[in-house]
């Protein structure tokens, strides 16, 4: 870890080196390690240490961006010069007004020393428990256990300086018999909270019960979606609909619908980068404090997230959801929460006369963005539900269904929620389990 | 950099590593993106560092750092050794690499025009012109045009004596037009030359000029607008489809390229990317496709995005038969996995995403070899079918059997002619059944090595750049259209 003072030295150097009208610098330092296991042993085990510096310079309305992971004085000078040279070649951006001015940023404690200093032996111990339990039950263990410490800082020549250190641990496992598999995962700021026994039990129990699956005809079914599956829904809503850029480009399902009821009245979804019990980041990559943004409130569409560019287009303030410049994706909700319901998870099955239990979704992709129509597979534990009880393991289904329709057909929302880390989007999500009617399966795997 | 590699390997050996290698990598990326007449992104990124892989007590450790300093090497090697020793605490067997590989060589991507020396203004002007041509078309909501260039320098050294220098250069570009109709809640896109942002090859700026973005821009925009009012693709239980070469490239990638990765087959990716239906007992005897299906993995093909001199274990690039006249005959292998399955030497497909990730088995250029058909003759020979063009969505199960793809555009074929534009076309199937239904493959005139610059695999995640040669091909009895 570099520490706040060292990072401030870097940002100060960059700001001093730049002769631009306005300058922004982002520093992202990461120390991460990941232990991977398959066939019930560790087959890959890695650690990585990196510091990235991204510089955005503004000359009038011309903007250039350059980045490097070399933080030596010469390299910083070179990166600033590259950004300047690019800006000189740039066309003017008539929409650009200014980099953000300083605002008060909330400090959120999210750094656990013991996670940052977690050793390869400690990770091996956790993995060892998972593999040992698997062997004892005659199943095969696979998965990964990662620990990460990050420092994110944003500074600009208008006086912004934002710094946030954070840690998280993420462990996931797939347990396999010859014909079935089960899944479990856990994410927390504190690596010591990982309970290998509990994770192993959850995944092994499911793998054993999922063995010798039968094929069921595809069609529309009531589904019990575990939190792992609901996570995927939140990812798609975040990507396809909950952003100002998607609205401005007429491709969000919320376009023209703000203030209208678009989901079941029990559904409330929001973004909160400051929530201390997730994996917070209290400011965005322009150094703007993250606002809590409610997307859906009791089924009513309320708002979407903005960065400076999309906000200025509509004459409103940024909500603090920018990604690093230059950013073609637009703003992005990194911390999506779905509100819990009032039904204990273990009682949600009772109302299902005939339906399908889905542990998680796999390889999901949008088929029609405006309808939030998504296709994908079920994976690692798909079961038939009859008369309120899980009765038989099923072969995995392909589904092609509208996630928007699904959240209009909610029968129950669990009282419990689960925290997830999404490695591809550097994002965290909190999801409950759901019972949904009319979920459309369109195929079965061989 | 050779002082860094020598020091790393020396420390590793002295401290008990049975094998060690180091890669020192620097990667420069330039990206220019234009949107709605405005230069949205102009950026130049560089990243550099080194990764050390060690084998201790029969188990692997890997550590990587961005600090390219001689005095920092010992810290990183020590970290890798400690990690390997921890790996050995949960070990089932010792890793074996087979015969040593000792190569001193170098390789450079052959290019005609260095994309990093072409004036930025020329690139911006070309993209703005293409964007302008798209925006002339009434009804277009969003236009995008993009170029990306990559230059990666790699120095590989191992305790077996290898010392390999490589410079890989890539050039990519693409344009996209989006049209929306809020009344019907319909939104359509058309892309050129390929979707997901761009088409890319290991070539110089000459590749960009050959794509003729400006000349194709009006057509692309017109098609996006036309799709808004096109008929919905009907649903059929058993239709004849012809896939254009770019869509077929992704079909090859997902349903052939991934299941032939031997690490998946042996279970190493079971928890994440998945396993494979192409289990070892099928090698040499399983009918994967029809007699017209011949697929190779070829890291030597000119311009392919998966073309290089040596993989990241220092094994020379090779051309390997995968499917011969429909029969499954080959895997993508690493040194260790080739030993595990008794296949002899690696066929050179271990590739790492930059300096911070260890190499894993990745596709090179997995190519469907050309057949005999002129494309016009293929359409004329089809009485009743659907032509599907340019990927829009893709999904496949964790064993690579059940797939579903959607395309940006489709045409109904009646009596040997394209007769009706169709939107939101999808098709779905089971991999071997689908490839066994292939009854015609286009010839070399329509054969293109498409670039896939976004292949995700591994934990921590790695993005690979792969190539896929394909010409349009016809498939029978395919389920089409599942959208209600």
Coordinates of C-alpha atoms in Angstrom, one line a residue, chain B residues 64-412:
Chain B
X64 CA 3.8 -9.9 -10.7
X65 CA 4.8 -6.3 -10.2
X66 CA 4.7 -3.0 -12.2
X67 CA 8.0 -1.9 -10.6
X68 CA 10.6 -2.7 -13.2
X69 CA 13.5 -2.2 -10.9
X70 CA 16.4 -4.6 -10.3
X71 CA 16.3 -4.2 -6.6
X72 CA 12.6 -5.1 -6.5
X73 CA 13.1 -8.4 -8.4
X74 CA 14.1 -10.3 -5.3
X75 CA 10.9 -9.3 -3.5
X76 CA 8.7 -10.5 -6.3
X77 CA 10.5 -13.8 -6.8
X78 CA 10.4 -14.4 -3.0
X79 CA 6.6 -13.8 -3.1
X80 CA 6.2 -16.3 -6.0
X81 CA 8.2 -18.9 -4.1
X82 CA 6.2 -18.5 -1.0
X83 CA 3.0 -18.8 -3.0
X84 CA 4.2 -22.0 -4.7
X85 CA 5.0 -23.5 -1.3
X86 CA 1.5 -22.6 -0.1
X87 CA 0.1 -24.2 -3.2
X88 CA 2.0 -27.4 -2.3
X89 CA 0.0 -27.6 1.0
X90 CA -3.1 -28.5 -1.1
X91 CA -1.6 -30.6 -3.9
X92 CA -2.9 -33.8 -5.6
X93 CA 0.1 -34.4 -7.8
X94 CA 3.3 -32.8 -9.0
X95 CA 3.2 -30.6 -12.1
X96 CA 5.4 -31.9 -15.0
X97 CA 6.3 -29.9 -18.1
X98 CA 7.8 -32.6 -20.2
X99 CA 10.8 -32.1 -22.4
X100 CA 12.7 -28.8 -21.8
X101 CA 12.2 -26.0 -24.2
X102 CA 15.3 -24.0 -25.0
X103 CA 14.9 -21.4 -27.7
X104 CA 16.7 -18.1 -28.4
X105 CA 14.7 -16.3 -31.0
X106 CA 12.7 -13.1 -31.8
X107 CA 9.5 -12.3 -33.6
X108 CA 7.9 -9.2 -34.9
X109 CA 4.4 -8.8 -36.4
X110 CA 5.0 -8.0 -40.1
X111 CA 3.4 -4.6 -40.8
X112 CA 3.5 -2.2 -43.7
X113 CA 2.4 1.0 -42.0
X114 CA 3.3 1.5 -38.3
X115 CA -0.1 2.6 -36.8
X116 CA 1.7 4.5 -34.0
X117 CA 3.5 6.8 -36.5
X118 CA 0.4 7.6 -38.6
X119 CA -0.6 11.2 -37.7
X120 CA -3.4 11.3 -35.1
X121 CA -5.1 13.9 -37.3
X122 CA -5.4 11.4 -40.2
X123 CA -7.1 8.9 -37.9
X124 CA -9.5 11.5 -36.4
X125 CA -10.4 12.8 -39.8
X126 CA -11.2 9.4 -41.2
X127 CA -13.4 8.5 -38.2
X128 CA -15.2 11.9 -38.3
X129 CA -15.9 11.4 -42.0
X130 CA -17.3 8.0 -41.5
X131 CA -19.4 9.3 -38.6
X132 CA -20.6 12.2 -40.7
X133 CA -21.7 9.8 -43.5
X134 CA -23.8 7.8 -41.0
X135 CA -25.3 10.9 -39.5
X136 CA -26.6 12.0 -42.9
X137 CA -29.1 9.2 -42.8
X138 CA -32.4 10.4 -41.4
X139 CA -33.6 8.4 -38.4
X140 CA -30.2 7.6 -36.9
X141 CA -30.0 8.3 -33.2
X142 CA -26.4 7.5 -32.3
X143 CA -23.3 7.0 -34.4
X144 CA -19.9 5.8 -33.3
X145 CA -16.6 5.2 -35.0
X146 CA -13.5 3.8 -33.4
X147 CA -9.9 2.8 -33.9
X148 CA -7.6 0.9 -31.5
X149 CA -4.0 0.1 -31.8
X150 CA -1.9 -2.2 -29.6
X151 CA 1.9 -2.7 -29.4
X152 CA 3.1 -5.3 -27.0
X153 CA 6.8 -6.0 -26.4
X154 CA 7.5 -9.2 -24.5
X155 CA 10.8 -10.7 -23.2
X156 CA 10.4 -14.3 -22.1
X157 CA 13.2 -16.2 -20.3
X158 CA 13.2 -19.5 -18.5
X159 CA 15.5 -21.6 -16.4
X160 CA 15.6 -24.0 -19.3
X161 CA 17.6 -21.5 -21.3
X162 CA 15.0 -19.8 -23.4
X163 CA 15.3 -16.1 -24.2
X164 CA 12.6 -14.8 -26.6
X165 CA 11.8 -11.3 -27.7
X166 CA 8.5 -10.5 -29.4
X167 CA 6.8 -7.4 -30.7
X168 CA 3.1 -7.9 -31.5
X169 CA 1.2 -5.1 -33.2
X170 CA -2.6 -5.0 -33.7
X171 CA -4.9 -2.6 -35.5
X172 CA -8.6 -2.5 -35.2
X173 CA -11.5 -0.3 -36.3
X174 CA -15.3 -0.2 -36.6
X175 CA -18.4 1.9 -37.0
X176 CA -21.9 1.5 -35.5
X177 CA -25.2 3.2 -36.2
X178 CA -28.1 3.0 -33.7
X179 CA -31.8 3.9 -34.5
X180 CA -34.6 3.9 -32.0
X181 CA -38.4 4.2 -32.0
X182 CA -39.8 5.0 -28.6
X183 CA -43.4 4.4 -29.8
X184 CA -42.7 0.8 -30.5
X185 CA -39.9 0.5 -27.9
X186 CA -37.7 -0.8 -30.7
X187 CA -33.9 -0.1 -30.9
X188 CA -31.7 -1.5 -33.7
X189 CA -28.0 -1.3 -34.4
X190 CA -25.8 -2.1 -37.4
X191 CA -22.1 -2.4 -37.2
X192 CA -19.2 -2.7 -39.7
X193 CA -17.0 -4.6 -40.3
X194 CA -18.0 -6.4 -37.1
X195 CA -19.9 -5.8 -33.9
X196 CA -18.6 -5.4 -30.3
X197 CA -16.9 -2.2 -31.4
X198 CA -14.4 -3.3 -34.1
X199 CA -12.7 -5.8 -36.3
X200 CA -9.0 -6.3 -35.4
X201 CA -5.9 -8.0 -36.8
X202 CA -2.2 -8.3 -36.2
X203 CA -1.4 -5.9 -39.0
X204 CA -0.5 -2.2 -39.4
X205 CA -2.5 0.8 -40.5
X206 CA -2.9 -0.7 -43.9
X207 CA -5.6 -2.9 -42.3
X208 CA -7.6 0.2 -41.3
X209 CA -7.4 1.7 -44.9
X210 CA -8.6 -1.6 -46.4
X211 CA -11.8 -1.6 -44.3
X212 CA -13.2 1.4 -46.2
X213 CA -15.2 2.7 -43.2
X214 CA -16.3 5.9 -45.0
X215 CA -17.6 4.0 -48.1
X216 CA -19.6 1.6 -45.9
X217 CA -21.0 4.2 -43.5
X218 CA -24.2 5.2 -45.4
X219 CA -25.2 1.6 -45.9
X220 CA -24.7 0.8 -42.3
X221 CA -26.8 3.7 -41.1
X222 CA -29.6 3.0 -43.7
X223 CA -29.8 -0.6 -42.5
X224 CA -30.1 0.4 -38.9
X225 CA -33.1 2.6 -39.7
X226 CA -34.6 0.1 -42.1
X227 CA -34.5 -2.5 -39.3
X228 CA -36.9 -0.4 -37.1
X229 CA -39.7 -1.2 -39.5
X230 CA -38.6 -4.6 -40.6
X231 CA -40.7 -7.7 -39.8
X232 CA -39.9 -9.7 -36.7
X233 CA -38.0 -12.8 -37.6
X234 CA -40.5 -15.7 -37.4
X235 CA -40.0 -18.8 -35.2
X236 CA -39.3 -22.2 -36.8
X237 CA -38.5 -25.5 -35.2
X238 CA -36.3 -26.6 -38.1
X239 CA -35.1 -23.9 -40.6
X240 CA -32.3 -23.7 -43.0
X241 CA -29.9 -20.8 -42.1
X242 CA -26.9 -19.3 -43.7
X243 CA -24.5 -17.5 -41.4
X244 CA -22.3 -14.7 -42.7
X245 CA -18.6 -15.2 -42.0
X246 CA -18.4 -12.8 -39.0
X247 CA -21.3 -14.5 -37.2
X248 CA -19.9 -17.9 -38.1
X249 CA -16.5 -16.8 -36.6
X250 CA -18.2 -16.3 -33.2
X251 CA -20.0 -19.6 -33.6
X252 CA -16.6 -21.2 -34.1
X253 CA -15.1 -19.3 -31.1
X254 CA -17.8 -20.4 -28.7
X255 CA -18.8 -23.9 -29.8
X256 CA -15.4 -25.1 -31.0
X257 CA -12.6 -22.9 -29.8
X258 CA -13.6 -23.1 -26.1
X259 CA -14.4 -26.8 -25.8
X260 CA -11.1 -27.8 -27.3
X261 CA -9.1 -25.9 -24.5
X262 CA -7.5 -28.8 -22.7
X263 CA -7.5 -27.0 -19.3
X264 CA -11.3 -26.9 -19.5
X265 CA -11.4 -30.5 -20.4
X266 CA -9.2 -31.4 -17.4
X267 CA -11.3 -29.4 -15.0
X268 CA -9.1 -26.4 -14.3
X269 CA -11.8 -23.9 -15.4
X270 CA -14.7 -25.9 -13.8
X271 CA -15.6 -23.2 -11.3
X272 CA -15.6 -20.3 -13.7
X273 CA -15.6 -20.7 -17.5
X274 CA -16.7 -24.3 -17.2
X275 CA -15.7 -27.6 -18.6
X276 CA -16.1 -29.2 -22.0
X277 CA -18.3 -31.9 -23.7
X278 CA -15.2 -32.9 -25.7
X279 CA -13.9 -35.3 -23.1
X280 CA -10.6 -37.3 -23.8
X281 CA -12.2 -40.5 -24.9
X282 CA -13.8 -38.6 -27.8
X283 CA -10.4 -37.6 -29.3
X284 CA -9.9 -39.2 -32.7
X285 CA -13.3 -40.8 -32.9
X286 CA -16.1 -38.3 -32.1
X287 CA -18.2 -37.0 -35.0
X288 CA -18.2 -33.3 -34.2
X289 CA -19.5 -32.1 -37.5
X290 CA -20.4 -33.1 -41.1
X291 CA -17.7 -34.1 -43.6
X292 CA -17.6 -30.4 -44.8
X293 CA -16.3 -29.2 -41.4
X294 CA -12.5 -28.9 -41.2
X295 CA -11.1 -26.7 -38.4
X296 CA -7.5 -25.9 -37.5
X297 CA -5.9 -23.9 -34.7
X298 CA -3.3 -21.9 -36.6
X299 CA -1.1 -19.3 -34.8
X300 CA 0.9 -18.8 -38.0
X301 CA -1.8 -17.5 -40.3
X302 CA -1.0 -14.1 -41.7
X303 CA -2.8 -11.2 -39.9
X304 CA -4.8 -13.3 -37.4
X305 CA -5.5 -11.7 -34.1
X306 CA -4.2 -14.9 -32.5
X307 CA -0.9 -14.9 -34.6
X308 CA 2.4 -14.7 -32.8
X309 CA 5.9 -16.2 -32.9
X310 CA 5.9 -18.1 -29.6
X311 CA 3.4 -18.6 -26.8
X312 CA 4.0 -17.5 -23.2
X313 CA 5.7 -20.7 -22.3
X314 CA 8.2 -20.1 -25.2
X315 CA 6.7 -22.8 -27.4
X316 CA 6.8 -22.0 -31.1
X317 CA 3.5 -21.0 -32.9
X318 CA 1.9 -24.0 -34.7
X319 CA -0.9 -25.1 -36.9
X320 CA -2.9 -28.0 -35.3
X321 CA -5.7 -29.9 -36.8
X322 CA -8.8 -29.8 -34.6
X323 CA -11.7 -31.2 -36.7
X324 CA -10.8 -33.3 -39.8
X325 CA -13.7 -34.1 -42.1
X326 CA -16.0 -33.7 -39.2
X327 CA -14.1 -35.9 -36.7
X328 CA -12.6 -34.3 -33.5
X329 CA -8.8 -34.9 -33.7
X330 CA -7.1 -32.2 -31.6
X331 CA -7.0 -30.0 -28.5
X332 CA -5.3 -26.7 -27.6
X333 CA -2.6 -27.7 -25.1
X334 CA 0.0 -26.4 -22.7
X335 CA 3.2 -28.1 -21.7
X336 CA 1.7 -29.4 -18.5
X337 CA -1.7 -30.5 -19.9
X338 CA -0.1 -32.2 -22.9
X339 CA 1.9 -34.3 -20.4
X340 CA -1.2 -35.1 -18.4
X341 CA -3.0 -36.5 -21.4
X342 CA 0.0 -38.1 -22.9
X343 CA -0.1 -36.0 -26.0
X344 CA 3.6 -35.3 -26.2
X345 CA 4.7 -31.7 -26.8
X346 CA 2.5 -28.6 -26.3
X347 CA 1.0 -27.1 -29.4
X348 CA 1.8 -23.7 -28.1
X349 CA -1.4 -22.0 -26.9
X350 CA -0.4 -20.7 -23.5
X351 CA -1.2 -17.0 -23.5
X352 CA -1.2 -14.4 -20.8
X353 CA -3.1 -11.1 -20.7
X354 CA -0.2 -8.7 -20.1
X355 CA 2.5 -8.9 -17.4
X356 CA 0.3 -9.4 -14.4
X357 CA -1.4 -12.6 -15.3
X358 CA -0.1 -16.2 -15.6
X359 CA -0.4 -17.9 -19.0
X360 CA -3.4 -20.1 -19.5
X361 CA -4.6 -22.1 -22.5
X362 CA -6.2 -19.7 -25.0
X363 CA -7.3 -19.9 -28.6
X364 CA -5.0 -18.8 -31.3
X365 CA -6.7 -18.5 -34.7
X366 CA -9.4 -21.3 -34.7
X367 CA -10.4 -21.4 -38.4
X368 CA -13.0 -23.2 -40.3
X369 CA -11.3 -24.0 -43.6
X370 CA -12.9 -22.8 -46.8
X371 CA -15.3 -25.1 -48.7
X372 CA -16.3 -25.1 -52.3
X373 CA -19.2 -22.8 -52.6
X374 CA -19.4 -19.3 -54.1
X375 CA -21.6 -17.3 -51.7
X376 CA -24.1 -16.3 -54.5
X377 CA -24.4 -19.9 -55.5
X378 CA -25.0 -20.9 -51.9
X379 CA -27.9 -18.4 -51.6
X380 CA -29.3 -19.4 -55.0
X381 CA -29.2 -23.1 -53.9
X382 CA -31.4 -22.3 -50.9
X383 CA -35.1 -22.5 -51.6
X384 CA -36.4 -21.5 -48.2
X385 CA -34.0 -20.2 -45.5
X386 CA -32.7 -17.2 -43.5
X387 CA -29.4 -15.4 -44.0
X388 CA -28.1 -14.1 -40.6
X389 CA -25.5 -11.4 -40.4
X390 CA -23.3 -9.8 -37.7
X391 CA -23.6 -10.9 -34.1
X392 CA -25.7 -9.1 -31.6
X393 CA -26.0 -11.5 -28.7
X394 CA -24.3 -14.8 -27.7
X395 CA -24.6 -17.3 -25.0
X396 CA -23.6 -20.9 -24.4
X397 CA -23.6 -23.3 -21.5
X398 CA -20.7 -24.3 -19.3
X399 CA -20.0 -27.5 -21.3
X400 CA -20.3 -25.6 -24.6
X401 CA -23.3 -27.6 -25.8
X402 CA -26.5 -25.5 -25.7
X403 CA -26.0 -22.2 -27.5
X404 CA -28.1 -19.3 -28.6
X405 CA -27.0 -16.4 -30.9
X406 CA -28.8 -13.3 -32.1
X407 CA -27.8 -11.3 -35.2
X408 CA -28.1 -7.6 -36.0
X409 CA -29.8 -8.3 -39.4
X410 CA -31.4 -11.2 -41.2
X411 CA -32.9 -11.8 -44.6
X412 CA -35.5 -14.3 -45.5

